Backbone as ProteinMPNN parsed JSONL, in Angstrom:
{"seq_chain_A": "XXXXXXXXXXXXXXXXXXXXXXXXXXXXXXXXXXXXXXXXXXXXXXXXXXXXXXXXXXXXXXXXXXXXXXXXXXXXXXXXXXX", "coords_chain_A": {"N_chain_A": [[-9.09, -6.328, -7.556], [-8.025, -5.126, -9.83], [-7.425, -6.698, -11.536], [-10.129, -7.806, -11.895], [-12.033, -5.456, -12.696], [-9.956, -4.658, -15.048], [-8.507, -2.962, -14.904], [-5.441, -0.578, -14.074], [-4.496, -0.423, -10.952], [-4.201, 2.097, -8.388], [-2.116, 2.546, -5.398], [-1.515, 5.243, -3.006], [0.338, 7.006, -1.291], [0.753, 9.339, 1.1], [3.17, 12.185, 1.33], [2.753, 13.273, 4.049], [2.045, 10.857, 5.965], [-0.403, 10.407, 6.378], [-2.704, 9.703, 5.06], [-3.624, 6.834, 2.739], [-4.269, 6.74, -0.451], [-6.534, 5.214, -2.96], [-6.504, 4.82, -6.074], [-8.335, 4.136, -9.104], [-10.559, 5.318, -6.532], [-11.492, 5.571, -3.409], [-10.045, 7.978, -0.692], [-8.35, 7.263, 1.969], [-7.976, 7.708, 5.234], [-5.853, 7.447, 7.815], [-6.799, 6.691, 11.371], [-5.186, 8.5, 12.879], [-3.737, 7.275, 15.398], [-2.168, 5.558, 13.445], [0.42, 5.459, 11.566], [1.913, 5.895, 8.067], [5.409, 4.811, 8.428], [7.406, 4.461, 6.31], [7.953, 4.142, 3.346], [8.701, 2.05, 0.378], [8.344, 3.112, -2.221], [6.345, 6.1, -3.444], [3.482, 4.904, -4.664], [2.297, 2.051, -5.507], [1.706, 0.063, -7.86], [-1.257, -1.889, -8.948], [-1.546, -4.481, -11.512], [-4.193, -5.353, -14.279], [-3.132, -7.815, -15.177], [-2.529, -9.04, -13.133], [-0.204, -8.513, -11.675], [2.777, -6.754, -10.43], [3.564, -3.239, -9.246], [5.171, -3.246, -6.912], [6.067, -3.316, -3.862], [6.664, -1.968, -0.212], [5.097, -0.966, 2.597], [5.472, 0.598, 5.761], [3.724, 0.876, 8.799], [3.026, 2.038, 11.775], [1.644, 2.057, 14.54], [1.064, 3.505, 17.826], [2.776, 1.03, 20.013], [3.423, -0.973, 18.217], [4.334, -2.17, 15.179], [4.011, -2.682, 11.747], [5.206, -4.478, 8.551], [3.937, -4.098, 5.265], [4.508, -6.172, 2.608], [4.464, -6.179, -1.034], [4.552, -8.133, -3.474], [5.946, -8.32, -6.382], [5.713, -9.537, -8.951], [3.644, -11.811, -8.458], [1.873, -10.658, -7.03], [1.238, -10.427, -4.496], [0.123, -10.3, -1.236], [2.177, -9.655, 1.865], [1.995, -9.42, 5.28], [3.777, -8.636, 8.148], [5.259, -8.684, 11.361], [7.556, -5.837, 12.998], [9.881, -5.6, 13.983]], "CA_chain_A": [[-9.988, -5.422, -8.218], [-7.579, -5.235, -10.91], [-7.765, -8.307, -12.905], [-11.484, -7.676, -12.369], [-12.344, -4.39, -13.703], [-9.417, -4.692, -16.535], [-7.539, -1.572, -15.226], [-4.769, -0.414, -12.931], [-5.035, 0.492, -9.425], [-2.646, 3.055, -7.937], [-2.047, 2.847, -3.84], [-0.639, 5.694, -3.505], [0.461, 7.288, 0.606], [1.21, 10.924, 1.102], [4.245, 12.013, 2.254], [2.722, 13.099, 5.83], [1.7, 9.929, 6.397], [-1.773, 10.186, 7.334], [-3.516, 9.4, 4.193], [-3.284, 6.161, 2.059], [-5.425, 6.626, -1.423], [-6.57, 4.285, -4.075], [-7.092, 5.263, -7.586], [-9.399, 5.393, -8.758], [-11.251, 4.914, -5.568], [-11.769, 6.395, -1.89], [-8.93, 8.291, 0.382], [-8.379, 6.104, 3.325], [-7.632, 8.754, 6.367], [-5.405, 6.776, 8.923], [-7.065, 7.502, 12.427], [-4.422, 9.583, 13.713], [-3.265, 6.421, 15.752], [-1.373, 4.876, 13.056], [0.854, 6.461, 10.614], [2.789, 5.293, 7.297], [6.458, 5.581, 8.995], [8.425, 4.743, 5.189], [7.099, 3.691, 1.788], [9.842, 2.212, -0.724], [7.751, 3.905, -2.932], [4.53, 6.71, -2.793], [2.854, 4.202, -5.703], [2.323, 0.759, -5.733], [0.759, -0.387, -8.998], [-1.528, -3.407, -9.364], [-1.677, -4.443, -13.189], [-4.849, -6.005, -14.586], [-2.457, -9.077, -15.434], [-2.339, -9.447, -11.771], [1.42, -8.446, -11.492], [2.119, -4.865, -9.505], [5.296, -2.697, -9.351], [6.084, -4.244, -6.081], [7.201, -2.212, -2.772], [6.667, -2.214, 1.069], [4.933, -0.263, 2.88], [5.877, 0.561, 7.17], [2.569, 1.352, 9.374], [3.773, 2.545, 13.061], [0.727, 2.182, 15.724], [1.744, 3.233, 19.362], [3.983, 0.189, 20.511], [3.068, -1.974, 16.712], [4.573, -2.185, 13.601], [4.27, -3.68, 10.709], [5.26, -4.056, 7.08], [2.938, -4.806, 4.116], [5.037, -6.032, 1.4], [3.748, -6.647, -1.939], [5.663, -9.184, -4.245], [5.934, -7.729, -8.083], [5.662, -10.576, -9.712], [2.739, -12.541, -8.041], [0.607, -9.649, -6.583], [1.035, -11.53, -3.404], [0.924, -9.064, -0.091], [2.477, -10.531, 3.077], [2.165, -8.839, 6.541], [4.96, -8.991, 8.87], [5.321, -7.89, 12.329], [8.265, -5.36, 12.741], [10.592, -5.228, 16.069]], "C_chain_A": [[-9.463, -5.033, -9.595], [-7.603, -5.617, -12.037], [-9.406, -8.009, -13.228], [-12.011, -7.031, -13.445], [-11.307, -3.986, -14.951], [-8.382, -3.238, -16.377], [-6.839, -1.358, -14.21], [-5.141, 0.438, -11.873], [-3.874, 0.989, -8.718], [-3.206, 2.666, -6.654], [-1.202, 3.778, -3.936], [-0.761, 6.535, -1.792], [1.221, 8.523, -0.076], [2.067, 10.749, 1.642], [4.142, 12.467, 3.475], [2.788, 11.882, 6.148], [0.536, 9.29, 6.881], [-2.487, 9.44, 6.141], [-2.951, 8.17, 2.921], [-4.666, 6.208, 0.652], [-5.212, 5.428, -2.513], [-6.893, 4.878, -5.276], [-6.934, 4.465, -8.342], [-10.094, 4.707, -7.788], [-11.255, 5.794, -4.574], [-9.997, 6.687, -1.21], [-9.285, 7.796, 1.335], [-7.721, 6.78, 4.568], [-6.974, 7.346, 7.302], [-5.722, 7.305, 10.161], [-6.461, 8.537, 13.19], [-3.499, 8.528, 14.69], [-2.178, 5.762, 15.215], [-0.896, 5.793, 12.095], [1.513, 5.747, 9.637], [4.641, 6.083, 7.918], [7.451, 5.314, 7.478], [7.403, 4.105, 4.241], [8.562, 3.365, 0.952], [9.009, 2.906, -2.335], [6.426, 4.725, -2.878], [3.702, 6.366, -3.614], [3.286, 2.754, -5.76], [1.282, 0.669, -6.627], [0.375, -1.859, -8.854], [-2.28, -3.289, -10.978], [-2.841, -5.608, -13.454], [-4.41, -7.909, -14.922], [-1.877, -10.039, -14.295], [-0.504, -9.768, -11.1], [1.382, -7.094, -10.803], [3.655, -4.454, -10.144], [5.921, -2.805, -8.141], [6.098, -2.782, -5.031], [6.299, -2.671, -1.363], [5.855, -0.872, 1.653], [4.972, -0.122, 4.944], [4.515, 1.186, 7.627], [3.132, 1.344, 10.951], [2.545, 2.6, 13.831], [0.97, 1.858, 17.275], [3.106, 2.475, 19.394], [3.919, -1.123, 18.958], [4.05, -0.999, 15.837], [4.607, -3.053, 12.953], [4.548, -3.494, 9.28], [4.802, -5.132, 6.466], [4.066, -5.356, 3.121], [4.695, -7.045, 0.118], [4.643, -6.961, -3.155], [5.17, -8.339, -5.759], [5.174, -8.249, -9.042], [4.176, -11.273, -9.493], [1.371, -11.368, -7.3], [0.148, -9.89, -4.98], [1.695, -10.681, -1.738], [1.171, -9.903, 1.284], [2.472, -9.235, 3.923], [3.163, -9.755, 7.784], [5.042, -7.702, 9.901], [6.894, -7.411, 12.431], [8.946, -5.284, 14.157], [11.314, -4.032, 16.194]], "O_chain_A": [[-10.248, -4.656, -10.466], [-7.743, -5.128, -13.158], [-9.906, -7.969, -14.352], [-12.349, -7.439, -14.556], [-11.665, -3.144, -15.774], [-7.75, -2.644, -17.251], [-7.315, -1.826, -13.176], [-5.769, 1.494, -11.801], [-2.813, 0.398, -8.514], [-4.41, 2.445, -6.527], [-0.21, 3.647, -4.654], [-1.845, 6.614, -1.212], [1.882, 8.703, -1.099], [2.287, 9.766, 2.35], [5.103, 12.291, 4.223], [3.817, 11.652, 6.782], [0.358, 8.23, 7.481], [-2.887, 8.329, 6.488], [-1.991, 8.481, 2.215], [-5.799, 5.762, 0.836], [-4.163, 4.872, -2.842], [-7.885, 5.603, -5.206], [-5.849, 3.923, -8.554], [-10.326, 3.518, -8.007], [-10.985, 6.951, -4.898], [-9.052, 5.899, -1.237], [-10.465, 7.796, 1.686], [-6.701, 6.179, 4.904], [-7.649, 6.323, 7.409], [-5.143, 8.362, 10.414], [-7.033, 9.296, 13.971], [-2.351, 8.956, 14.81], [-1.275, 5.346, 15.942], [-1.55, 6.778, 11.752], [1.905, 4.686, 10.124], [5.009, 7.257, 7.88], [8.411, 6.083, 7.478], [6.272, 3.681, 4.48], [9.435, 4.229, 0.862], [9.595, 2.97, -3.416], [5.443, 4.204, -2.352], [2.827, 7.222, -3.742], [4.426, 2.367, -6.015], [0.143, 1.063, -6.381], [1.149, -2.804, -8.702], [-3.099, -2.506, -11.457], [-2.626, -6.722, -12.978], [-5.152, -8.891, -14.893], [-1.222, -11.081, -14.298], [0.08, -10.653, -10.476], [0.369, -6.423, -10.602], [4.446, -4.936, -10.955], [7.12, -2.532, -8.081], [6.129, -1.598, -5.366], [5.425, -3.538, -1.399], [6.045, 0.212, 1.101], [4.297, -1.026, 5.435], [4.08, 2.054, 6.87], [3.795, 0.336, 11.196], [2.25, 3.791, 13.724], [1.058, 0.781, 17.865], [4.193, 2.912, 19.019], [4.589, -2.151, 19.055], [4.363, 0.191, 15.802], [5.086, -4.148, 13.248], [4.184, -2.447, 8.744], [4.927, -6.342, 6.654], [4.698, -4.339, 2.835], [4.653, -8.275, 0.159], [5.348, -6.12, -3.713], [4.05, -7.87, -5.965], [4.301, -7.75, -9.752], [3.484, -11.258, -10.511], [0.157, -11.557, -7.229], [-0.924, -9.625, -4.436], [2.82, -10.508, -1.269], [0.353, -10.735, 1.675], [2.846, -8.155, 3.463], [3.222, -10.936, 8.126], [4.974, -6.489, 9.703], [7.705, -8.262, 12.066], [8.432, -4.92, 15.215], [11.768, -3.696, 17.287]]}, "name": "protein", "num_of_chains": 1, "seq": "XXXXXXXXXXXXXXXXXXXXXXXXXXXXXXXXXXXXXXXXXXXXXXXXXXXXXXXXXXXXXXXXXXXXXXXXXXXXXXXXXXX"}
């Protein structure tokens, strides 16, 4: 959505954990089920040039986990199950 519209997009997770927002865009309520359990950062930038500022983010549901992590360089998010 970046590259598209020509402007940066913040992800940006509270430090409860419940709420992941986009800006500029919609707050994304986590059902109560899942929670953000760490963030290497509470902002991940994606840059119209389709590059970000990179970081990980931990999601904790029940007996699940997983981490998002989004490459710097390439804009390139991998999901990975967490043990």
């Amino acid at each position: 959505r970046s590259v598209q519209s020509q402007t940066p997009i913040r992800l940006h997770s509270d430090k409860s954990g419940s709420n992941i927002r986009v800006i500029p865009g919609p707050q994304l309520t986590l059902d109560g089920r899942a929670t953000v359990v760490s963030a290497q950062s509470q902002d991940i930038v994606f840059f119209p040039d389709g590059t970000t500022s990179g970081g990980r983010i931990d999601l904790l549901e029940e007996n699940a986990a997983i981490s998002v992590e989004i490459a710097w360089l390439t804009g390139t998010i991998a999901i990975r199950a967490m043990k």
